[in-house]
Coordinates of C-alpha atoms in Angstrom, one line a residue:
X1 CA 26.1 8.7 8.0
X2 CA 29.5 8.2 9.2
X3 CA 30.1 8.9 13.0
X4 CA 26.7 10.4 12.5
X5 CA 24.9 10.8 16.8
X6 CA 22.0 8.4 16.7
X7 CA 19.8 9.2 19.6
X8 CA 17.1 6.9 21.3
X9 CA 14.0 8.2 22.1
X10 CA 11.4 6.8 24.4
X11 CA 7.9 6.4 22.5
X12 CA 5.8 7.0 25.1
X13 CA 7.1 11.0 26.6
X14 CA 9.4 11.7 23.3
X15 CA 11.9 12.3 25.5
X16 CA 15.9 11.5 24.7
X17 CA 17.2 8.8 27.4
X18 CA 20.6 8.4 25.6
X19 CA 22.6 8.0 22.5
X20 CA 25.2 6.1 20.7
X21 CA 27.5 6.8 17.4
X22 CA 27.3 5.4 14.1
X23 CA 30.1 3.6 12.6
X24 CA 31.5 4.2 9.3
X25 CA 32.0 2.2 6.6
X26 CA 35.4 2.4 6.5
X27 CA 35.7 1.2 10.0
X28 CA 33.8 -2.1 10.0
X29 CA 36.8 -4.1 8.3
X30 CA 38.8 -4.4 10.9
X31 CA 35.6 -5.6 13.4
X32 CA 35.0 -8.6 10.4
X33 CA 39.2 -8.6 10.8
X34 CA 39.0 -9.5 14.3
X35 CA 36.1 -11.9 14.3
X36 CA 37.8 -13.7 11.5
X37 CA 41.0 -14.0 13.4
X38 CA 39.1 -15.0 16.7
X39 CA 36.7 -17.7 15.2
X40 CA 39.4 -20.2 15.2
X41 CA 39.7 -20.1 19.0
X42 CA 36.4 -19.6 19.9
X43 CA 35.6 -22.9 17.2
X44 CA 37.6 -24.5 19.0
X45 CA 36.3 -24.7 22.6
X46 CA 34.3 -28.3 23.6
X47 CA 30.8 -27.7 23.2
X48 CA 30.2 -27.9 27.0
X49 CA 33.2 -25.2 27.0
X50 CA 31.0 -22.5 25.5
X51 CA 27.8 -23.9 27.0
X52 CA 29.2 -22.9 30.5
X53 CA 30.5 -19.6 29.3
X54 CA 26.6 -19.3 27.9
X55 CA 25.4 -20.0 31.5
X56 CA 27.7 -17.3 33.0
X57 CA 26.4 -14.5 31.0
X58 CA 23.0 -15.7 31.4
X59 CA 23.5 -15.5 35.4
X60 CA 24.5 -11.6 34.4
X61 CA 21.4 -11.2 32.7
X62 CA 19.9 -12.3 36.0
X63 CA 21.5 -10.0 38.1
X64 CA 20.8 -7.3 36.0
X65 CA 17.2 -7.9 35.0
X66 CA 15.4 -5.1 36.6
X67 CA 18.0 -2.5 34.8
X68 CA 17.3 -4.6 31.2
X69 CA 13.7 -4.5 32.0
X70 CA 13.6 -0.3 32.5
X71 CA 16.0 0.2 29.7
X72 CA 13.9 -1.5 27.5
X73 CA 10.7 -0.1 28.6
X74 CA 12.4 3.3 27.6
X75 CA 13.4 2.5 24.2
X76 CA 10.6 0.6 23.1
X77 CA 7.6 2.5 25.3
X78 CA 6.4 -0.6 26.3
X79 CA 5.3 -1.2 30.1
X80 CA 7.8 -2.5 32.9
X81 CA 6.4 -5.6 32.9
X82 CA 6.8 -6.2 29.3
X83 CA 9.8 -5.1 29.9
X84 CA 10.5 -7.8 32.5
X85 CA 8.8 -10.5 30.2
X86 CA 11.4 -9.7 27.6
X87 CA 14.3 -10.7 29.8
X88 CA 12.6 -13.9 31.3
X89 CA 12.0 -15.2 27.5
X90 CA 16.2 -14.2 27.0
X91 CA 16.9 -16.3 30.1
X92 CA 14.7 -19.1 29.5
X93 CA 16.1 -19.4 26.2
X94 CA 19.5 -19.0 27.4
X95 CA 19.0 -21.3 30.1
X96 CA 17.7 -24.1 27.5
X97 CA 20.4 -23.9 24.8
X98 CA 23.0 -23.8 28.1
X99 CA 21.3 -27.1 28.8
X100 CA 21.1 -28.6 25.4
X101 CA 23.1 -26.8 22.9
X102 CA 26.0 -30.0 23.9
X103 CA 23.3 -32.3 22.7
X104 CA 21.8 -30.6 19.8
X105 CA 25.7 -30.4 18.2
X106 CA 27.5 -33.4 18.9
X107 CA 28.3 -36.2 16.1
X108 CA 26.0 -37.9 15.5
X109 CA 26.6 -41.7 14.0
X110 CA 24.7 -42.6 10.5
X111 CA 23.8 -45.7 9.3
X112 CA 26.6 -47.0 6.4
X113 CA 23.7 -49.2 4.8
X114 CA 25.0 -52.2 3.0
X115 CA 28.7 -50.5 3.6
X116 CA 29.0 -52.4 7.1
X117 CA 32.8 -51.8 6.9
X118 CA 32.6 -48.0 6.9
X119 CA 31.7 -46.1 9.9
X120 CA 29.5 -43.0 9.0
X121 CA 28.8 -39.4 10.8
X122 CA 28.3 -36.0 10.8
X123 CA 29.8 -33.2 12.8
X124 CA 28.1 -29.9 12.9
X125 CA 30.7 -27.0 12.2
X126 CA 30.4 -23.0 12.4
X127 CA 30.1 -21.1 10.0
X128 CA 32.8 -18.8 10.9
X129 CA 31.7 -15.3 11.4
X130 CA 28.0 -14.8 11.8
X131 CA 26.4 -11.0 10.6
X132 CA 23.5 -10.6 13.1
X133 CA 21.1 -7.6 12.5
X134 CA 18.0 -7.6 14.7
X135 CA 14.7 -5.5 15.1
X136 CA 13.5 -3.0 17.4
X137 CA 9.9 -4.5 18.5
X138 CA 11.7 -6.8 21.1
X139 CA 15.3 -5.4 21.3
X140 CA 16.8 -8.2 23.8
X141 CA 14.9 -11.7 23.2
X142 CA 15.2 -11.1 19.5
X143 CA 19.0 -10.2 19.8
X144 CA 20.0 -12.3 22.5
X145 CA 18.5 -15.7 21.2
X146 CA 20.5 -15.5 17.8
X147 CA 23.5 -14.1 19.1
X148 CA 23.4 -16.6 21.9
X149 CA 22.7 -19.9 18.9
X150 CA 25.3 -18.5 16.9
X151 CA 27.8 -18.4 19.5
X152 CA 26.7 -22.0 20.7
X153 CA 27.4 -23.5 17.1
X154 CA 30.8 -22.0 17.9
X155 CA 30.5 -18.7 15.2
X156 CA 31.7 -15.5 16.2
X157 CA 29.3 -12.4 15.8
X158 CA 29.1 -9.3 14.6
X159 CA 26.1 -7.9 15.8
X160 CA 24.2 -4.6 14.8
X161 CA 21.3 -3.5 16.8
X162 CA 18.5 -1.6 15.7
X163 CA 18.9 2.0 14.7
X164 CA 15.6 2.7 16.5
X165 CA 16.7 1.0 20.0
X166 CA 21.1 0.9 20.1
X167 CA 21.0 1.3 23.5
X168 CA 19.2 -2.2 24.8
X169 CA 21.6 -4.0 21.8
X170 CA 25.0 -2.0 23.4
X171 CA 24.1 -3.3 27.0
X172 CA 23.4 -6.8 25.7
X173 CA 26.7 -6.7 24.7
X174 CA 29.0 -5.5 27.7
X175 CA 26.7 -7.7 29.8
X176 CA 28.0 -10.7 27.7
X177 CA 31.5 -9.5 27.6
X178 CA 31.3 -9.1 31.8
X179 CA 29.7 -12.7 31.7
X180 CA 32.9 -14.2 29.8
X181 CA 32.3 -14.2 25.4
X182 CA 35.6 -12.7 24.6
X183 CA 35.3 -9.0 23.0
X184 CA 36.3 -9.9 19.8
X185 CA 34.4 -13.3 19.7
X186 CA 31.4 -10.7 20.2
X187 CA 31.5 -7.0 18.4
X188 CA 28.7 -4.7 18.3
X189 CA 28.0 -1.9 15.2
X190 CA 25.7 0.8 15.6
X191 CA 24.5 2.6 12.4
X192 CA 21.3 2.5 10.1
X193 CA 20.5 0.5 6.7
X194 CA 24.3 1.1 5.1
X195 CA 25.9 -0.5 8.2
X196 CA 23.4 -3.2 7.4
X197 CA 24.4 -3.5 4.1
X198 CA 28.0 -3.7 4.5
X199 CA 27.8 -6.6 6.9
X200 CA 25.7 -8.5 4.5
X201 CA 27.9 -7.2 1.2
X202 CA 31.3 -8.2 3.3
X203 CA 33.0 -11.2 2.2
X204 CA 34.8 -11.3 6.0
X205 CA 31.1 -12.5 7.1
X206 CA 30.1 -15.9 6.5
X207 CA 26.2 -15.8 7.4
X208 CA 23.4 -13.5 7.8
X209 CA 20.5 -13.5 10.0
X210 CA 17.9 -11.0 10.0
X211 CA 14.7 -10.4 11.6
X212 CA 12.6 -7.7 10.4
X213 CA 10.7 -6.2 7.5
X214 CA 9.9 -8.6 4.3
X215 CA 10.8 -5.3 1.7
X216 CA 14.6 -5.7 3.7
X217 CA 14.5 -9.6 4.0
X218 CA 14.3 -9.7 0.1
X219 CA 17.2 -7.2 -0.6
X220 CA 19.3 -9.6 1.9
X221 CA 18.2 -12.8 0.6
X222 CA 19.2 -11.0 -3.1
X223 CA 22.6 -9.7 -1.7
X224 CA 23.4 -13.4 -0.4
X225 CA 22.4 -15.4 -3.1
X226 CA 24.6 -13.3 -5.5
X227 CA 27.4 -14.4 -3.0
X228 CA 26.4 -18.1 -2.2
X229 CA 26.3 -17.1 1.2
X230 CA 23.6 -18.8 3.8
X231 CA 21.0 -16.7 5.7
X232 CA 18.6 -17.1 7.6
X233 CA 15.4 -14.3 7.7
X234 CA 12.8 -14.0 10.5
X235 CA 10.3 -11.5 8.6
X236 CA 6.8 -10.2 8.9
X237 CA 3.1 -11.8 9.6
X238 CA -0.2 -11.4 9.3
X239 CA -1.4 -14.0 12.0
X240 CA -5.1 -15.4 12.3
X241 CA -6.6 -16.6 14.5
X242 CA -9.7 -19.0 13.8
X243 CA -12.3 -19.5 16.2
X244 CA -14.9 -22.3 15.7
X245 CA -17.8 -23.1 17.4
X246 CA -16.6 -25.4 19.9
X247 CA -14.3 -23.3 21.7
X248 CA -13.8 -22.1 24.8
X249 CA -14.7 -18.6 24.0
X250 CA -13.5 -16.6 27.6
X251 CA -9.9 -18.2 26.9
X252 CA -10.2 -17.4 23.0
X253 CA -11.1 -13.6 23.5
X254 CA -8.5 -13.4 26.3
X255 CA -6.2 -14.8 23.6
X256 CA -7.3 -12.3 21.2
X257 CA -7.2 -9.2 23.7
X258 CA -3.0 -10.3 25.0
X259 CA -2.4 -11.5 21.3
X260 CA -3.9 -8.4 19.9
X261 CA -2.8 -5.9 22.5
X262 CA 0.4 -6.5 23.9
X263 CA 4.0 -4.8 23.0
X264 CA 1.4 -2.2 21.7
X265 CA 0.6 -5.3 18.9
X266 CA 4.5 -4.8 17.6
X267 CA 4.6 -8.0 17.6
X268 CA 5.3 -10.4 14.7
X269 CA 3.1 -13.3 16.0
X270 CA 0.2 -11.0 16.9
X271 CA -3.2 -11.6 16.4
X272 CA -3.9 -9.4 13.6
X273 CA -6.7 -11.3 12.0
X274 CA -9.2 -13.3 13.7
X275 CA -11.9 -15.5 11.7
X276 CA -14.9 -16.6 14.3
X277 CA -17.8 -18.7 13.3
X278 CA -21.1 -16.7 12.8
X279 CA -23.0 -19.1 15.6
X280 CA -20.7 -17.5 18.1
X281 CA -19.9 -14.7 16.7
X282 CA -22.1 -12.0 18.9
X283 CA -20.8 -13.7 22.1
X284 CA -17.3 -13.8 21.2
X285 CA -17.2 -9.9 20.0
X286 CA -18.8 -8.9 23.4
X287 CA -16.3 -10.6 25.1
X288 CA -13.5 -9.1 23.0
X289 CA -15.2 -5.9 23.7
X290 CA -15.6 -6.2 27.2
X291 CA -11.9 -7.4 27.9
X292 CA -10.6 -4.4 25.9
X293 CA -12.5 -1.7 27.5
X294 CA -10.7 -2.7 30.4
X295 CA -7.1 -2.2 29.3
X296 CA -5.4 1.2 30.7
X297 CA -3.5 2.7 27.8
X298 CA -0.7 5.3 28.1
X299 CA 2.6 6.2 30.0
X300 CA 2.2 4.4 33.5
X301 CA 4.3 1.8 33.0
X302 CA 3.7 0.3 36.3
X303 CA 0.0 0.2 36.3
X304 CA -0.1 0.4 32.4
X305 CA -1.1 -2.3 30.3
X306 CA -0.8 -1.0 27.0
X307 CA 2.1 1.4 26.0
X308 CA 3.4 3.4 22.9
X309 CA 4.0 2.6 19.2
X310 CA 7.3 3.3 18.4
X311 CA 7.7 6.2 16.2
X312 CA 5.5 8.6 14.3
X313 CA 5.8 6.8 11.1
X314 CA 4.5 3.4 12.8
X315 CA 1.9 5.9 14.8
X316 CA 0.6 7.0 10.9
X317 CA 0.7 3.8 9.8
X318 CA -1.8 1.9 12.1
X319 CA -3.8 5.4 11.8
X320 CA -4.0 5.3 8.3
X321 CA -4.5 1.5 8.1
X322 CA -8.3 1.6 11.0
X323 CA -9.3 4.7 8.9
X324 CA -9.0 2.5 5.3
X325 CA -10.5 -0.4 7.1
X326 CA -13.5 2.1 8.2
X327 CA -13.7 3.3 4.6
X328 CA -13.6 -0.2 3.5
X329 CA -17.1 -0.8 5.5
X330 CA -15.5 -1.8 8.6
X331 CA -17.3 -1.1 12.0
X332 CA -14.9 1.0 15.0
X333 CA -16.4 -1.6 17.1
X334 CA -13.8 0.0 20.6
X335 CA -11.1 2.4 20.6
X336 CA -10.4 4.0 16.9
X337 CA -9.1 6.9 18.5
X338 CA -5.5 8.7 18.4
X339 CA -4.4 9.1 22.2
X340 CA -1.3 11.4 21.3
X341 CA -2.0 14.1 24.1
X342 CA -0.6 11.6 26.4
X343 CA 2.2 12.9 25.4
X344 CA 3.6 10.2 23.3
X345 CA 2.8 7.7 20.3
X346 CA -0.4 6.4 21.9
X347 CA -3.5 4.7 19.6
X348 CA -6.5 3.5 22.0
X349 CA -6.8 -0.7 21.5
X350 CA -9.3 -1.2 18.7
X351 CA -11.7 -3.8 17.7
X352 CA -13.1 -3.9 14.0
X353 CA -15.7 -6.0 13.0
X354 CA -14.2 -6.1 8.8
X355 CA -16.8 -7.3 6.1
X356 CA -14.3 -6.4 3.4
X357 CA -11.2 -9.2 3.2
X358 CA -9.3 -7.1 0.8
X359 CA -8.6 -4.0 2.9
X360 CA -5.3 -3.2 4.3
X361 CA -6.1 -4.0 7.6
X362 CA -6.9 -7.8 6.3
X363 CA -3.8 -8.0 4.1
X364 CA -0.3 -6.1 5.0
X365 CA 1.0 -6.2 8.6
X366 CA -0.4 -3.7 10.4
X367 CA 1.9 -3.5 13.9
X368 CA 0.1 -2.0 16.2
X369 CA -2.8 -2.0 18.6
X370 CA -5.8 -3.3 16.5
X371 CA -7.4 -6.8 16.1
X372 CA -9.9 -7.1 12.6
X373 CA -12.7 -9.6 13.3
X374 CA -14.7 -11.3 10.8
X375 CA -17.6 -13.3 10.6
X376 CA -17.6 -17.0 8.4
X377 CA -19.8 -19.4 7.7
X378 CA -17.6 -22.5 8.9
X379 CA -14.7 -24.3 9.3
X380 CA -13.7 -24.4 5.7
X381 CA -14.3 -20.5 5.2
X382 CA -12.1 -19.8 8.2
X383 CA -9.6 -22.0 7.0
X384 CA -9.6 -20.8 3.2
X385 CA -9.3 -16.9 4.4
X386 CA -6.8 -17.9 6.7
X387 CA -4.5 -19.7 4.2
X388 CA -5.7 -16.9 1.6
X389 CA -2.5 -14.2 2.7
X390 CA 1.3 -14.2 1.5
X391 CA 2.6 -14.1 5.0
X392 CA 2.7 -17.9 6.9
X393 CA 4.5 -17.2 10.5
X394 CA 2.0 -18.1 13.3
X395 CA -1.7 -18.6 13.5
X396 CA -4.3 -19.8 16.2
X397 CA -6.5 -22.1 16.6
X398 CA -9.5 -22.2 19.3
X399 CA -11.5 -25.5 18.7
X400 CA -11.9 -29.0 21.0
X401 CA -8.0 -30.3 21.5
X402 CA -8.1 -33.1 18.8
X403 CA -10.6 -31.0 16.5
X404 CA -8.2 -28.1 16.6
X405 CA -4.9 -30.0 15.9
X406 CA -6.3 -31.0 12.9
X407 CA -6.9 -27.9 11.6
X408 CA -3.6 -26.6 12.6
X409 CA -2.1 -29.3 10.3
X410 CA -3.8 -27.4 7.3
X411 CA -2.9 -23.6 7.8
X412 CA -0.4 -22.5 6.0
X413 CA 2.5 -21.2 9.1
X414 CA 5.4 -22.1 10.7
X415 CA 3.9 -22.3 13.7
X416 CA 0.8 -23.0 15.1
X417 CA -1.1 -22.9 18.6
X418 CA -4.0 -25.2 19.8
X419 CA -6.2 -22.8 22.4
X420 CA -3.3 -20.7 22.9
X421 CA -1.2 -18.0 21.4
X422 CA 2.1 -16.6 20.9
X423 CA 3.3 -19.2 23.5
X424 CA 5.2 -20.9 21.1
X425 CA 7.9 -18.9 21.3
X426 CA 8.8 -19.2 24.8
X427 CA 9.0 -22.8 24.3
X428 CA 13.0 -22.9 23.7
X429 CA 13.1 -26.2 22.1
X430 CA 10.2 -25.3 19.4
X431 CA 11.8 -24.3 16.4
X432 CA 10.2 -20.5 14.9
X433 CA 10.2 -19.2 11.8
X434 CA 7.8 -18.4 8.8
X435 CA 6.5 -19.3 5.2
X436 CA 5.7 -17.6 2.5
X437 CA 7.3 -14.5 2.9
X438 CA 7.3 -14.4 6.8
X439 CA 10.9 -15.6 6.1
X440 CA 13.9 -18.6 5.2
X441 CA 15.1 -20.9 7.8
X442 CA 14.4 -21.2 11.7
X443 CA 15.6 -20.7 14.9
X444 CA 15.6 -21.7 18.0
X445 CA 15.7 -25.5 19.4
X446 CA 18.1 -28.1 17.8
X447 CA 16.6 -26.6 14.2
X448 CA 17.6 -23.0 15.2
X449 CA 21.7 -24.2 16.2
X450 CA 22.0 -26.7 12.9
X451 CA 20.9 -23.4 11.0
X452 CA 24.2 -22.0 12.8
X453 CA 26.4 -24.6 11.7
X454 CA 27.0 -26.4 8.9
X455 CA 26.8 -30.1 8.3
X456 CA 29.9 -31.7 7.4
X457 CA 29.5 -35.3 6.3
X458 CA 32.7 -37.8 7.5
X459 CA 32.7 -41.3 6.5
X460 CA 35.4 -43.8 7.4
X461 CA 36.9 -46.6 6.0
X462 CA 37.3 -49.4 9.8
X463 CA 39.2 -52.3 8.1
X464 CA 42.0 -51.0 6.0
X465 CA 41.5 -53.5 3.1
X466 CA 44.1 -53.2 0.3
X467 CA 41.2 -52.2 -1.9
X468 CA 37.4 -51.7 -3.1
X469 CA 36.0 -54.0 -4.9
X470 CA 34.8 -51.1 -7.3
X471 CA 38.4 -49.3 -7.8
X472 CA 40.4 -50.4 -10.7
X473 CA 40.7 -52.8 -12.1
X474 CA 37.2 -54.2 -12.1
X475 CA 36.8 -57.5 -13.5
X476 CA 34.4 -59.5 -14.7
X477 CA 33.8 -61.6 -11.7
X478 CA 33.4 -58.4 -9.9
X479 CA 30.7 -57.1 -12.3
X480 CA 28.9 -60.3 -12.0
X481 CA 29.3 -60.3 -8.4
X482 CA 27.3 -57.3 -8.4
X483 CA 24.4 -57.5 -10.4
X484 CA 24.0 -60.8 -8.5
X485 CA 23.3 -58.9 -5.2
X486 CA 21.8 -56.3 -7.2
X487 CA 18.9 -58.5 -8.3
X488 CA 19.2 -60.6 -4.6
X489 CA 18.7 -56.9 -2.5
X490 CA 16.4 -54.6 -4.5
X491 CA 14.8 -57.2 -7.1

């Protein structure tokens, strides 16, 4: 697939709005080359050095929002204001590591214990040369805020953008070379899985983070372990939501129709599976109903609120995925319908009512425009077909504020909202990432930049005694000495 033309299409007219060229195999050593010879310098900038430079490009982003927001409104086939809500999550992150990323890093003193004449830390040090490969559901918040915590922890990056959408990764890039990260400190790849491969095989790359399917997240985590080398993997979910009787059901169906609905459900955190208590069942599925019906679904992306999956292959998928769950007993409840004569990869919103809790539509990510209801008997039930799937990245609770907390301490995620959903993630300083097989390691707040760093451990001797009472030669008054305070401290 060398030097092979990759083209970016935009979902929602099939239309071609640019294109970018693959790189070959045999050109990517001298990009790992360079970020090996520039990680020294980049390493060794203060913290607040690179925090300011971070600031800088984020100030670019700025000025160049409404051209980010239409260029990845284009590639994705999302609407404008998605579009727009993409690069105010960037900034927002951006603007929080900027902030704290000095803080997050900086030694931090440890306590010597009984050793009162040693003075204990541990500094937080790069990697080295961070391999970045990064999805095409959210093209710039899930590229930038990596990128951005790698280069914080003070790694340099190779970065390959999605196959699907180059062209959002490409401008990320000269926007944070015109914003002052160094072109080298910073290198972008384009090309499809091999390109992928290589940057994980390399042994000129010292980490790995990838966001994206669990089938790829294995094969990396496989790849890495075979080479000792760290990684971090933001994969799939299949997110519930749980809605008990208690709640607050106009704000939990709103939840559930923006959850459900939005980025055309491409989103990892989306509300794919919601469990409502039969009391309030009939009430809450009207108002899911209701809220739907009044979503506008197709091109507009101005007055749009819904856009495209996409490709054809996702298109089939969530197709083939509502027509098991209808074979399965499930009731079309709204929507059901392919909307592909608007003229790109359109499926109307739907809303299942599901009896059966083994279909598809219950148990593999679906990615797309559908939410699955289902009826339980209580708390416990809900809570038990919650916790019942492989995935464990984000779930929702709807329940009084203190009732709800403590059911969010027993589902089985990385994250968890109390009456809200999705949120989580634009709250920069919580840390996001998955169980299960939703993924390895976290980013974002001071979790995400330690995962960027490693954790050296310095200890030092203060008083410069001729010697430890432990070094040779030991003698017996030594030894006695010390099962004397042995028996006087932990007896």
């Amino acid at each position: 697939m060398a030097n092979q033309k990759i083209v970016s299409i935009n979902p929602a007219t099939k239309e071609e709005i640019g294109s970018v060229t693959s790189d070959s195999i045999d050109t990517l050593t001298p990009v790992f080359e360079r970020a090996q010879k520039a990680k020294e310098s980049w390493a060794g900038l203060r913290l607040n050095q690179r925090a300011r430079r971070i600031r800088f490009v984020r100030k670019t982003l700025v000025a160049h929002m409404d051209e980010l927001s239409e260029l990845i409104a284009a590639e994705t086939g999302k609407t404008n204001w998605e579009g727009f809500l993409e690069v105010f999550t960037t900034v927002e992150h951006m603007r929080h590591i900027g902030r704290h990323g000095p803080e997050y890093l900086r030694t931090e003193l440890r306590s010597s214990g009984l050793f009162q004449n040693k003075r204990s830390y541990i500094n937080y040090v790069p990697h080295g040369v961070a391999g970045i490969i990064c999805p095409w559901n959210y093209p710039l918040i899930l590229t930038a805020t990596p990128v951005v915590e790698a280069l914080m922890a003070g790694n340099t990056v190779v970065l390959k953008p999605s196959e699907v959408t180059p062209l959002t990764g490409q401008r990320m890039a000269e926007l944070f070379h015109e914003g002052g990260i160094p072109e080298d400190v910073l290198q972008v790849v384009q090309g499809y899985g091999d390109v992928g491969a290589a940057i994980v095989d390399s042994p000129l790359t010292d980490m790995i983070c990838f966001t994206g399917s669990v089938e790829v997240g294995r094969k990396i985590a496989v790849a890495c372990a075979e080479k000792l080398k760290p990684f971090i993997l933001e994969l799939g979910g299949k997110d519930p939501i749980i809605v008990l009787e208690d709640a607050n059901l106009e704000r939990a169906a709103g939840a559930a129709v923006w959850g459900g609905f939005s980025n055309c459900g491409q989103t990892c955190i989306s509300a794919e599976r919601i469990y409502v208590v039969e009391s309030i069942a009939d009430e809450f599925i009207e108002l899911v109903k209701s809220k739907t019906s009044d979503l506008k679904t197709g091109p507009d992306k101005t007055n749009g609120d819904v856009g495209a999956l996409i490709n054809n292959h996702q298109h089939e998928k969530v197709m083939g995925h509502i027509k098991e769950a209808v074979a399965n007993g499930a009731n079309v409840l709204y929507g059901g319908n392919d909307l592909s004569d608007l003229g790109g990869y359109f499926i109307a919103p739907t809303v299942l009512e599901v009896t059966n809790h083994e279909s598809e539509i219950m148990t593999r990510e679906t990615f797309g425009p559908e939410i699955a209801i289902m009826r339980v008997k209580d708390e416990t039930e809900a809570i038990e077909k919650a916790n019942s799937s492989s995935y464990g990245l984000s779930a929702a609770v709807f329940s009084k504020k203190k009732r709800g907390q403590k059911v969010a301490r027993r589902i089985n995620a990385g994250s968890v909202c109390v009456n809200d959903i999705m949120t989580n993630y634009l709250v920069a300083d919580l840390p996001f990432g998955g169980v299960g097989i939703s993924g390895i390691g976290r980013v974002h707040g001071p979790e995400g930049l330690h995962g960027f760093s490693q954790i050296q451990a310095i200890m030092v001797d203060r008083f410069g005694m001729k010697k430890e009472p432990w070094w040779y030669p030991v003698g017996p008054g030594i030894q006695k000495l010390f099962k004397i305070l042995t028996r006087w401290i932990y007896g």
